CSV table of C-alpha atoms in Angstrom, one decimal:
chain,number,residue,atom,x,y,z
A,1,VAL,CA,39.4,22.6,-14.2
A,2,CYS,CA,39.2,24.5,-17.4
A,3,VAL,CA,36.0,26.5,-15.9
A,4,CYS,CA,38.2,27.2,-13.0
A,5,VAL,CA,40.8,28.8,-14.9
A,6,SER,CA,38.5,30.7,-17.1
A,7,ILE,CA,36.8,32.0,-14.0
A,8,TYR,CA,39.7,33.2,-12.2
A,9,THR,CA,41.6,34.7,-15.3
A,10,TYR,CA,38.9,37.6,-16.1
A,11,THR,CA,38.4,39.9,-12.9
A,12,LEU,CA,35.1,41.1,-14.4
A,13,HIS,CA,34.0,37.1,-14.8
A,14,SER,CA,35.3,36.4,-11.2
A,15,TYR,CA,33.5,39.1,-9.2
A,16,ASP,CA,30.0,37.8,-11.0
A,17,VAL,CA,30.7,34.6,-9.9
A,18,LEU,CA,31.6,35.3,-6.2
A,19,GLU,CA,28.8,37.9,-6.2
A,20,GLN,CA,26.4,34.5,-7.1
A,21,CYS,CA,28.6,32.6,-4.9
A,22,LEU,CA,27.6,35.0,-1.9
A,23,CYS,CA,24.2,35.0,-2.4
A,24,ARG,CA,23.2,31.7,-2.3
A,25,ARG,CA,26.0,30.4,-0.1
A,26,LEU,CA,28.0,28.3,-2.1
A,27,LYS,CA,31.5,26.9,-2.3
A,28,GLY,CA,33.6,27.5,-4.9
A,29,ASP,CA,33.6,24.2,-6.4
A,30,GLU,CA,29.7,24.0,-6.5
A,31,ILE,CA,29.2,27.0,-8.1
A,32,VAL,CA,31.6,25.4,-11.1
A,33,PHE,CA,29.6,22.4,-10.9
A,34,GLU,CA,26.3,24.3,-11.4
A,35,TRP,CA,27.6,26.3,-14.1
A,36,PHE,CA,29.3,23.0,-15.6
A,37,ALA,CA,25.6,22.1,-15.7
A,38,PHE,CA,24.0,25.0,-17.1
A,39,SER,CA,26.7,24.7,-20.0
A,40,SER,CA,26.1,21.7,-20.6
A,41,SER,CA,22.4,22.1,-21.4
A,42,LYS,CA,22.9,25.1,-23.1
A,43,ASP,CA,24.9,23.3,-26.2
A,44,GLN,CA,28.8,24.3,-24.1
A,45,LEU,CA,28.5,28.0,-23.8
A,46,PRO,CA,31.6,30.0,-23.2
A,47,LEU,CA,31.9,32.0,-19.9
A,48,THR,CA,31.0,35.6,-20.8
A,49,LEU,CA,29.2,38.0,-19.0
A,50,ASP,CA,26.3,37.8,-20.9
A,51,ASN,CA,25.7,34.4,-20.3
A,52,LEU,CA,27.0,34.6,-16.4
A,53,ASP,CA,23.8,37.1,-16.6
A,54,GLN,CA,21.5,34.5,-17.9
A,55,PHE,CA,23.0,31.7,-15.8
A,56,GLU,CA,22.2,34.1,-12.5
A,57,HIS,CA,18.3,34.6,-14.0
A,58,GLU,CA,17.7,30.9,-14.7
A,59,VAL,CA,18.7,29.8,-11.7
A,60,SER,CA,16.4,32.8,-9.5
A,61,THR,CA,14.0,31.9,-11.5
A,62,SER,CA,14.6,28.1,-10.5
A,63,VAL,CA,14.8,29.3,-7.0
A,64,GLN,CA,11.2,31.1,-7.2
A,65,ASN,CA,9.8,28.3,-8.6
A,66,MET,CA,11.3,25.9,-5.6
A,67,ILE,CA,9.5,28.3,-3.1
A,68,THR,CA,6.2,28.6,-4.9
A,69,ALA,CA,6.0,25.0,-5.4
A,70,THR,CA,7.3,23.5,-1.9
A,71,TYR,CA,5.9,26.4,0.6
A,72,CYS,CA,2.5,26.9,-1.6
A,73,VAL,CA,2.5,30.6,-1.2
A,74,MET,CA,0.0,30.9,-4.1
A,75,CYS,CA,-2.1,27.6,-3.4
A,76,LEU,CA,-5.2,29.0,-2.6
A,77,CYS,CA,-8.2,27.2,-4.3
A,78,SER,CA,-9.5,30.3,-5.3
A,79,ALA,CA,-6.8,32.4,-6.6
A,80,THR,CA,-6.0,33.2,-9.8
A,81,PRO,CA,-2.8,35.2,-11.0
A,82,SER,CA,-3.2,38.5,-11.3
A,83,GLN,CA,-2.9,39.9,-15.3
A,84,LYS,CA,-2.9,43.7,-14.0
A,85,TYR,CA,0.1,43.0,-11.7
A,86,GLY,CA,2.0,40.9,-14.2
A,87,MET,CA,1.6,43.6,-17.0
A,88,ARG,CA,2.6,46.7,-14.6
A,89,GLY,CA,5.0,49.3,-15.9
A,90,GLY,CA,8.2,50.4,-14.1
A,91,ARG,CA,9.0,47.0,-12.5
A,92,GLY,CA,11.9,47.7,-10.2
A,93,GLU,CA,11.9,51.6,-10.7
A,94,VAL,CA,13.9,53.9,-8.0
A,95,VAL,CA,10.6,56.4,-7.8
A,96,SER,CA,12.4,58.2,-4.7
A,97,SER,CA,15.8,58.5,-3.0
A,98,PHE,CA,17.4,60.3,-0.9
A,99,GLY,CA,21.3,60.6,0.5
A,100,ALA,CA,24.1,59.2,-1.6
A,101,VAL,CA,22.4,56.3,-2.9
A,102,GLN,CA,24.9,53.4,-4.2
A,103,GLY,CA,23.5,53.2,-8.0
A,104,PRO,CA,20.5,51.2,-8.9
A,105,ARG,CA,21.5,48.1,-7.3
A,106,TRP,CA,22.1,48.2,-3.4
A,107,THR,CA,24.3,45.0,-2.4
A,108,GLY,CA,24.4,44.3,1.2
A,109,LYS,CA,26.6,42.1,3.2
A,110,GLY,CA,23.8,39.5,4.7
A,111,GLN,CA,25.1,39.8,7.9
A,112,SER,CA,22.3,37.4,10.0
A,113,SER,CA,24.7,38.5,12.8
A,114,VAL,CA,23.6,41.8,12.9
A,115,ARG,CA,21.9,43.1,16.4
A,116,VAL,CA,18.3,43.8,16.0
A,117,GLU,CA,16.8,45.0,19.5
A,118,MET,CA,13.2,46.2,20.7
A,119,LEU,CA,13.5,49.1,22.8
A,120,GLU,CA,10.1,48.7,24.4
A,121,GLY,CA,10.4,45.8,26.2
A,122,GLY,CA,11.2,42.8,24.2
A,123,GLU,CA,8.8,40.6,21.9
A,124,ASN,CA,7.3,39.3,25.4
A,125,SER,CA,6.2,43.0,26.2
A,126,LEU,CA,2.5,42.9,25.1
A,127,ILE,CA,1.3,39.5,25.8
A,128,SER,CA,-0.6,40.0,29.0
A,129,SER,CA,-4.2,40.6,29.1
A,130,TYR,CA,-5.8,43.7,27.6
A,131,LYS,CA,-8.4,46.1,29.6
A,132,TYR,CA,-10.1,47.4,26.1
A,133,MET,CA,-13.9,47.5,26.2
A,134,PHE,CA,-13.3,47.7,30.0
A,135,GLN,CA,-11.9,50.7,30.7
A,136,ARG,CA,-13.3,52.8,33.0
A,137,LEU,CA,-13.4,56.6,32.2
A,138,ARG,CA,-11.7,57.6,34.7
A,139,ASP,CA,-8.4,55.8,33.8
A,140,VAL,CA,-8.2,57.2,30.3
A,141,ARG,CA,-8.8,60.6,31.3
A,142,ASP,CA,-5.6,59.8,34.0
A,143,VAL,CA,-3.6,58.5,31.0
A,144,LEU,CA,-4.5,61.7,29.1
A,145,THR,CA,-4.1,63.8,32.2
A,146,GLU,CA,-0.5,62.1,32.7
A,147,LYS,CA,0.3,63.0,29.1
A,148,ILE,CA,-0.7,66.9,29.4
A,149,GLU,CA,1.6,67.2,32.3
A,150,GLU,CA,4.7,65.6,31.3
A,151,LEU,CA,4.8,67.4,27.9
A,152,GLY,CA,3.9,70.6,29.5
A,153,GLU,CA,6.8,70.2,32.1
A,154,GLU,CA,9.4,69.9,29.3
A,155,LEU,CA,7.9,73.1,27.6
A,156,ARG,CA,7.9,74.9,31.0
A,157,SER,CA,11.6,74.3,31.2
A,158,ARG,CA,12.5,75.0,28.0
A,159,PHE,CA,10.8,78.4,27.2
A,160,ASN,CA,11.5,79.4,30.9
A,161,ILE,CA,7.6,79.7,31.7
A,162,GLU,CA,7.2,80.5,35.2
A,163,GLU,CA,3.8,78.9,35.9
A,164,PHE,CA,0.7,77.8,33.7
A,165,SER,CA,-2.5,79.6,34.9
A,166,ALA,CA,-6.0,78.4,34.4
A,167,VAL,CA,-7.4,78.9,31.2
A,168,SER,CA,-10.6,79.8,32.5
A,169,LEU,CA,-10.0,82.8,35.0
A,170,PRO,CA,-11.2,86.0,33.8
A,171,VAL,CA,-8.1,88.3,33.5
A,172,GLN,CA,-7.2,91.3,31.5
A,173,ASP,CA,-3.4,90.6,31.2
A,174,SER,CA,-1.8,88.1,28.9
A,175,ILE,CA,-1.6,84.4,30.6
A,176,THR,CA,0.2,81.2,29.5
A,177,VAL,CA,-1.9,78.0,29.7
A,178,LEU,CA,-1.0,74.3,29.2
A,179,GLY,CA,-4.0,71.7,27.7
A,180,GLN,CA,-5.0,69.6,25.0
A,181,VAL,CA,-6.8,70.4,22.2
A,182,CYS,CA,-10.4,69.1,21.1
A,183,CYS,CA,-13.4,69.6,19.6
A,184,ASP,CA,-16.3,71.3,20.5
A,185,SER,CA,-18.5,68.4,18.8
A,186,ASN,CA,-18.2,65.2,17.0
A,187,GLY,CA,-17.8,67.0,13.6
A,188,LYS,CA,-14.2,67.9,12.1
A,189,LEU,CA,-11.8,70.4,13.7
A,190,ASN,CA,-11.9,73.5,12.4
A,191,ALA,CA,-10.6,77.1,13.2
A,192,GLN,CA,-14.1,78.0,15.0
A,193,SER,CA,-14.4,74.6,16.7
A,194,VAL,CA,-10.9,74.6,19.0
A,195,LEU,CA,-11.5,73.6,22.6
A,196,LEU,CA,-8.7,73.8,24.9
A,197,GLU,CA,-9.0,71.2,27.8
A,198,THR,CA,-6.7,71.7,30.6
A,199,GLY,CA,-5.5,69.1,32.9
A,200,GLN,CA,-6.6,68.7,36.4
A,201,GLU,CA,-4.0,70.7,38.1
A,202,GLN,CA,-5.4,73.9,36.2
A,203,GLY,CA,-9.3,73.1,36.7
A,204,GLY,CA,-9.8,70.6,34.2
A,205,ARG,CA,-11.9,72.7,32.1
A,206,GLN,CA,-12.8,73.0,28.7
A,207,VAL,CA,-13.0,76.5,27.2
A,208,PRO,CA,-13.3,77.8,23.9
A,209,VAL,CA,-10.4,79.1,22.0
A,210,ASP,CA,-9.8,82.1,19.2
A,211,LEU,CA,-7.5,81.8,16.9
A,212,SER,CA,-7.6,85.1,14.6
A,213,GLU,CA,-4.6,86.4,16.8
A,214,LEU,CA,-2.2,83.7,15.8
A,215,LYS,CA,0.0,84.2,12.4
A,216,GLU,CA,0.1,80.3,12.0
A,217,PHE,CA,-0.7,77.3,13.3
A,218,SER,CA,-1.0,73.1,13.1
A,219,LEU,CA,-3.7,71.8,15.1
A,220,PHE,CA,-5.5,68.4,15.8
A,221,PRO,CA,-7.5,66.4,18.4
A,222,GLY,CA,-5.4,65.2,20.9
A,223,GLN,CA,-2.4,67.7,20.6
A,224,VAL,CA,-0.8,68.8,23.6
A,225,VAL,CA,-0.2,72.9,23.6
A,226,VAL,CA,0.9,75.7,25.3
A,227,MET,CA,-0.7,79.0,24.3
A,228,GLU,CA,0.1,82.7,25.3
A,229,GLY,CA,-3.0,85.3,25.5
A,230,MET,CA,-5.9,86.3,27.3
A,231,ASN,CA,-9.4,85.8,28.4
A,232,PRO,CA,-11.2,89.0,29.8
A,233,SER,CA,-14.7,87.2,30.0
A,234,GLY,CA,-13.6,84.1,31.3
A,235,GLU,CA,-15.5,82.7,28.2
A,236,THR,CA,-13.0,82.4,25.4
A,237,PHE,CA,-9.7,82.4,25.2
A,238,VAL,CA,-8.0,84.8,22.5
A,239,ALA,CA,-4.3,82.8,21.9
A,240,THR,CA,-1.6,85.5,20.6
A,241,LYS,CA,1.2,82.5,20.7
A,242,LEU,CA,1.7,78.9,20.2
A,243,TYR,CA,4.5,77.1,22.0
A,244,GLU,CA,6.4,74.6,19.2
A,245,GLY,CA,6.6,71.1,21.4
A,246,ILE,CA,10.0,70.0,21.2
A,247,PRO,CA,11.2,66.3,20.1
A,248,LEU,CA,13.3,63.6,22.3
A,249,PRO,CA,17.1,63.6,21.6
A,250,PHE,CA,18.6,60.8,19.2
A,251,HIS,CA,20.1,57.2,20.7
A,252,CYS,CA,23.3,57.5,19.6
A,253,PRO,CA,25.8,57.8,16.3
A,254,PRO,CA,24.7,55.4,13.7
A,255,GLU,CA,26.3,52.7,12.4
A,256,PRO,CA,26.3,51.4,8.6
A,257,VAL,CA,23.9,49.3,8.0
A,258,MET,CA,21.5,48.1,5.2
A,259,VAL,CA,17.8,47.5,5.4
A,260,VAL,CA,15.2,46.6,3.3
A,261,MET,CA,11.4,47.6,4.4
A,262,ALA,CA,8.4,46.7,3.1
A,263,CYS,CA,4.7,47.0,4.0
A,264,GLY,CA,1.7,45.2,2.9
A,265,PRO,CA,-0.4,44.0,1.6
A,266,TYR,CA,1.4,41.3,-0.2
A,267,THR,CA,-1.1,40.6,-2.9
A,268,PRO,CA,-2.5,42.4,-5.9
A,269,SER,CA,-6.0,43.9,-5.3
A,270,GLU,CA,-8.1,41.4,-7.5
A,271,SER,CA,-6.2,37.9,-6.7
A,272,LEU,CA,-5.3,36.1,-3.6
A,273,THR,CA,-1.8,35.0,-5.3
A,274,TYR,CA,1.4,36.4,-3.6
A,275,ASP,CA,3.4,37.5,-6.3
A,276,PRO,CA,4.6,40.4,-4.8
A,277,LEU,CA,6.1,38.6,-2.0
A,278,ILE,CA,7.7,36.5,-4.6
A,279,ASP,CA,9.2,39.1,-5.8
A,280,LEU,CA,10.6,41.0,-2.6
A,281,ILE,CA,12.1,37.3,-1.8
A,282,THR,CA,13.8,37.2,-4.8
A,283,ILE,CA,15.0,41.2,-4.2
A,284,ILE,CA,16.3,40.0,-0.7
A,285,ASN,CA,18.3,36.8,-2.1
A,286,LYS,CA,19.8,39.2,-4.7
A,287,ASP,CA,20.7,42.2,-2.8
A,288,ARG,CA,21.4,40.5,0.7
A,289,PRO,CA,20.6,43.2,3.0
A,290,ASP,CA,21.5,42.7,6.6
A,291,VAL,CA,17.7,43.3,8.0
A,292,CYS,CA,14.7,43.0,6.5
A,293,ILE,CA,11.7,44.6,8.2
A,294,LEU,CA,8.2,43.3,6.8
A,295,LEU,CA,4.9,45.5,8.0
A,296,GLY,CA,1.9,43.8,8.1
A,297,PRO,CA,-1.4,43.3,6.7
A,298,PHE,CA,-0.1,40.0,5.6
A,299,VAL,CA,-3.7,38.3,5.2
A,300,ASP,CA,-5.4,41.9,4.6
A,301,SER,CA,-8.8,41.9,5.8
A,302,LYS,CA,-10.0,44.6,3.5
A,303,HIS,CA,-9.2,42.1,0.5
A,304,GLU,CA,-12.6,41.5,-1.7
A,305,GLN,CA,-12.1,37.7,-1.6
A,306,ILE,CA,-11.2,37.5,2.3
A,307,GLU,CA,-14.6,40.0,2.7
A,308,LYS,CA,-16.4,38.0,0.9
A,309,ASN,CA,-15.5,34.9,2.3
A,310,GLN,CA,-14.0,33.3,-0.9
A,311,VAL,CA,-10.9,31.3,0.5
A,312,THR,CA,-11.0,27.7,1.3
A,313,GLU,CA,-8.6,27.6,4.4
A,314,THR,CA,-8.2,29.2,8.0
A,315,PHE,CA,-6.7,32.7,8.0
A,316,GLU,CA,-4.1,31.6,10.2
A,317,THR,CA,-3.2,28.5,7.6
A,318,ILE,CA,-3.2,31.2,4.6
A,319,PHE,CA,-0.6,33.5,7.3
A,320,LYS,CA,1.3,30.6,8.3
A,321,ARG,CA,2.6,29.4,4.9
A,322,CYS,CA,2.8,33.5,3.7
A,323,VAL,CA,5.4,33.3,6.8
A,324,ASP,CA,7.1,30.1,6.2
A,325,SER,CA,7.5,31.3,2.2
A,326,ILE,CA,9.3,34.1,3.5
A,327,VAL,CA,11.6,32.4,6.2
A,328,GLU,CA,12.4,29.6,4.0
A,329,GLY,CA,13.0,31.5,0.8
A,330,THR,CA,15.4,33.7,2.7
A,331,LYS,CA,17.6,31.6,4.4
A,332,GLY,CA,20.4,31.6,1.9
A,333,SER,CA,20.7,35.5,2.1
A,334,GLY,CA,21.8,35.5,5.8
A,335,CYS,CA,19.1,38.2,6.3
A,336,ARG,CA,17.3,39.2,9.9
A,337,LEU,CA,13.9,39.3,9.4
A,338,VAL,CA,11.4,41.5,11.5
A,339,PHE,CA,7.5,40.8,11.5
A,340,VAL,CA,5.4,43.7,12.7
A,341,PRO,CA,1.3,42.9,12.7
A,342,SER,CA,-1.4,45.4,11.3
A,343,GLN,CA,-4.8,46.2,12.1
A,344,ARG,CA,-5.8,44.8,8.9
A,345,ASP,CA,-4.3,41.3,9.5
A,346,VAL,CA,-7.5,39.4,9.6
A,347,HIS,CA,-6.1,36.7,11.5
A,348,HIS,CA,-4.6,38.5,14.5
A,349,HIS,CA,-5.7,40.9,17.4
A,350,TYR,CA,-7.9,44.0,16.4
A,351,ILE,CA,-6.3,46.4,19.2
A,352,TYR,CA,-3.9,49.2,19.3
A,353,PRO,CA,-1.1,48.8,20.7
A,354,GLN,CA,-0.7,45.3,19.0
A,355,PRO,CA,1.0,42.2,20.1
A,356,PRO,CA,3.5,40.6,18.2
A,357,PHE,CA,2.6,37.9,16.1
A,358,ASN,CA,3.1,34.3,17.9
A,359,LEU,CA,5.6,31.7,15.4
A,360,SER,CA,5.6,28.8,17.6
A,361,ASN,CA,6.2,26.8,14.9
A,362,LEU,CA,9.7,28.4,13.7
A,363,SER,CA,12.8,26.0,14.4
A,364,LYS,CA,15.7,27.1,16.8
A,365,ASP,CA,17.6,28.1,13.9
A,366,ASP,CA,14.7,30.3,11.9
A,367,SER,CA,13.8,31.8,15.5
A,368,ALA,CA,17.6,33.2,16.1
A,369,ARG,CA,17.3,35.5,13.0
A,370,VAL,CA,13.1,36.7,13.2
A,371,THR,CA,12.1,39.2,15.3
A,372,LEU,CA,8.7,39.6,16.0
A,373,ALA,CA,7.4,43.2,17.1
A,374,SER,CA,4.6,44.8,18.1
A,375,ASP,CA,2.8,47.8,16.5
A,376,PRO,CA,4.3,50.2,17.4
A,377,CYS,CA,7.6,49.4,18.2
A,378,THR,CA,11.5,50.9,18.0
A,379,LEU,CA,13.7,49.1,17.0
A,380,LEU,CA,17.9,49.4,17.4
A,381,ILE,CA,19.6,47.9,14.6
A,382,SER,CA,23.4,48.2,14.5
A,383,ASN,CA,22.9,52.0,16.5
A,384,VAL,CA,20.3,53.2,13.7
A,385,THR,CA,16.7,53.3,15.8
A,386,PHE,CA,13.9,52.7,13.4
A,387,GLY,CA,10.1,54.1,14.3
A,388,LEU,CA,7.8,51.9,12.9
A,389,THR,CA,3.8,51.6,13.1
A,390,SER,CA,1.7,50.0,10.4
A,391,THR,CA,-1.4,51.8,11.8
A,392,ASP,CA,-2.2,54.6,9.3
A,393,ILE,CA,-1.5,57.6,11.3
A,394,LEU,CA,-0.8,59.9,8.3
A,395,PHE,CA,-4.3,59.2,6.9
A,396,HIS,CA,-5.8,59.6,10.3
A,397,MET,CA,-4.3,62.7,11.1
A,398,GLY,CA,-4.5,63.9,7.7
A,399,ALA,CA,-8.5,64.0,8.3
A,400,GLU,CA,-8.3,65.7,11.1
A,401,GLU,CA,-5.5,68.7,11.5
A,402,ILE,CA,-5.9,72.3,10.9
A,403,SER,CA,-3.6,74.6,9.5
A,404,SER,CA,-2.9,78.3,8.5
A,405,GLY,CA,0.2,79.9,7.5
A,406,THR,CA,2.7,77.4,8.5
A,407,GLY,CA,4.3,77.4,4.8
A,408,THR,CA,4.9,73.7,4.8
A,409,GLU,CA,2.8,70.8,3.5
A,410,ARG,CA,1.0,68.3,5.3
A,411,PHE,CA,2.8,65.4,5.7
A,412,THR,CA,6.1,67.1,7.0
A,413,ARG,CA,3.5,68.8,9.6
A,414,ILE,CA,2.2,65.4,10.9
A,415,MET,CA,5.5,63.9,10.9
A,416,LYS,CA,6.5,66.6,13.1
A,417,HIS,CA,3.7,66.4,15.4
A,418,MET,CA,4.6,62.8,16.0
A,419,LEU,CA,8.2,63.9,17.0
A,420,THR,CA,7.2,66.8,19.1
A,421,GLN,CA,4.5,65.0,20.8
A,422,ARG,CA,6.6,62.0,21.2
A,423,SER,CA,3.9,59.8,20.6
A,424,TYR,CA,3.3,56.9,17.5
A,425,TYR,CA,-0.3,57.8,17.6
A,426,PRO,CA,-1.1,61.1,18.8
A,427,LEU,CA,-4.6,61.7,17.7
A,428,TYR,CA,-7.6,61.6,20.5
A,429,PRO,CA,-10.0,60.4,20.3
A,430,PRO,CA,-8.7,57.6,17.5
A,431,ALA,CA,-9.9,57.0,14.0
A,432,GLU,CA,-13.0,54.9,14.5
A,433,GLU,CA,-11.5,51.8,13.0
A,434,VAL,CA,-8.6,51.8,16.3
A,435,ASN,CA,-9.6,50.4,19.2
A,436,MET,CA,-7.3,51.9,22.0
A,437,ASP,CA,-6.3,50.5,24.9
A,438,TYR,CA,-5.4,53.0,26.9
A,439,ASP,CA,-3.2,51.1,29.5
A,440,LYS,CA,-1.1,49.8,27.0
A,441,PHE,CA,-1.2,52.8,25.2
A,442,GLN,CA,0.7,54.6,27.6
A,443,GLN,CA,3.2,52.2,28.2
A,444,PHE,CA,4.0,51.1,24.7
A,445,SER,CA,2.9,53.8,22.0
A,446,GLN,CA,4.7,56.6,23.7
A,447,MET,CA,8.6,57.4,22.0
A,448,ASN,CA,11.2,57.1,24.3
A,449,LEU,CA,13.7,58.7,21.8
A,450,THR,CA,13.6,60.4,18.5
A,451,PRO,CA,14.4,57.8,16.0
A,452,ASP,CA,16.7,58.0,13.4
A,453,ILE,CA,14.1,57.1,10.6
A,454,LEU,CA,10.3,56.9,11.1
A,455,ILE,CA,8.4,54.6,8.9
A,456,VAL,CA,4.9,55.1,8.8
A,457,PRO,CA,2.7,53.0,5.9
A,458,SER,CA,-0.3,54.9,4.5
A,459,GLU,CA,-3.1,54.9,1.6
A,460,LEU,CA,-1.3,58.2,1.0
A,461,ARG,CA,1.3,58.8,-1.5
A,462,TYR,CA,5.0,57.8,-1.0
A,463,PHE,CA,7.7,60.3,0.3
A,464,ILE,CA,10.7,60.5,1.9
A,465,LYS,CA,11.6,63.6,4.2
A,466,VAL,CA,13.8,65.0,6.8
A,467,ASN,CA,13.0,67.6,9.6
A,468,HIS,CA,15.8,69.4,9.2
A,469,SER,CA,15.0,71.7,12.2
A,470,HIS,CA,15.4,68.5,14.1
A,471,PHE,CA,18.3,67.0,12.5
A,472,GLN,CA,21.8,68.3,13.7
A,473,THR,CA,24.1,69.2,11.0
A,474,SER,CA,26.7,66.9,11.9
A,475,ARG,CA,24.6,63.6,12.1
A,476,PRO,CA,25.5,61.2,9.4
A,477,GLN,CA,22.5,61.5,7.1
A,478,PRO,CA,20.8,58.1,5.9
A,479,ARG,CA,20.7,56.7,2.3
A,480,LEU,CA,17.2,55.4,1.1
A,481,LYS,CA,15.4,53.9,-1.4
A,482,LEU,CA,12.0,54.0,-2.3
A,483,PRO,CA,10.5,51.2,-4.8
A,484,PRO,CA,7.0,51.6,-6.1
A,485,GLY,CA,4.6,50.9,-3.7
A,486,SER,CA,6.6,51.1,-0.9
A,487,LEU,CA,6.1,52.2,2.3
A,488,ASP,CA,6.2,56.0,3.7
A,489,VAL,CA,9.6,57.4,5.1
A,490,THR,CA,10.4,60.4,7.1
């Protein structure tokens, strides 16, 4: 009774205790009993803010220990704790932010009822058979031709272009042509190796392009472009103007929602202990976001111990324990969970686009708050659209893109290309490590709208950017925080 009186006497104390009740889904009498037990074990500690902080810390530690012990996140026989991770500096530091961030601690409402929808047809959209390695070249060509014609029609209508001419036809006058950028060899694209490959309606030819007359350009293999210029000899097209692509419209005005996003790997580089994952679970329980989006890899194929086969359990077993720890460890937070696979998940399908995980062992209650998404995918969360891909398109396109005189840095250009090409992976041919199924690519890797937030994890440096030329000034701007080692956001 005395403890209850103390709690309700001091406003600050009651707020802190109320926060702990909400975080851990405890009733008023339950938190009183826990405080009484804690206080008794410390020689009857008085109720002060400092002692409440100590109480919260020790309870959080006990929760962490419970997760570790019960769900065996770190019980790989070959795993030893990472000293490097444990001694890291800047723990919890915010390294980049955008918008009116609510101070260093961002607390959500923990609303498990927040609506999470997939806009590409649901969780069962990619479970049918794939044709990879059995694709006919003609079918791949048809997919690429359709992409050229669809984007070309949008550009023709936007810029009032009467018609597209055949790029290889010798003419002395200026013409407008449509095609896809490609390289004249198997090497890296450069300003002297650019070819323009037209669709079937324009003859399906490849013609070298002279870029010397362009004041600025940014090009990559697979990019659909409209160019203006001349081809006096029929052998080389001299480009004088390059038309910008057009992004798709947004979905609708967004609503306030707190979303935490993280990407793997969830282990230190020198150990298979899931210490970073334990820290993430602690943050979820503390901040109670409405939704947490987790992108792979969860069991990283590039981890040294996995590459050397130094594990004593199956990859599927390791993955199951990892997911069980996340689901069970965040139950009290009320947070919705979204799992997105990665090409580097050693236990999953190495194909793009990538089907969702199969978590058939989840209980009915757990399944209700878990969304299994594909890579890539577009999510609608409380009228905020999130475009997600765990494939490192930034790194892949960064190695292939060429530019001159644009006045913008590389990341901004690449993200703009994704939006204007309306694709989560506009590069063609794809990077060697990407096993592309073009039938599924056409159906599930294109953007049907411009996402409010585009999430692209990468080996490259983190950033948060806004494409100002495509954001409406009256549109509410998102509030974002980026902790160390987190994913890249635009």
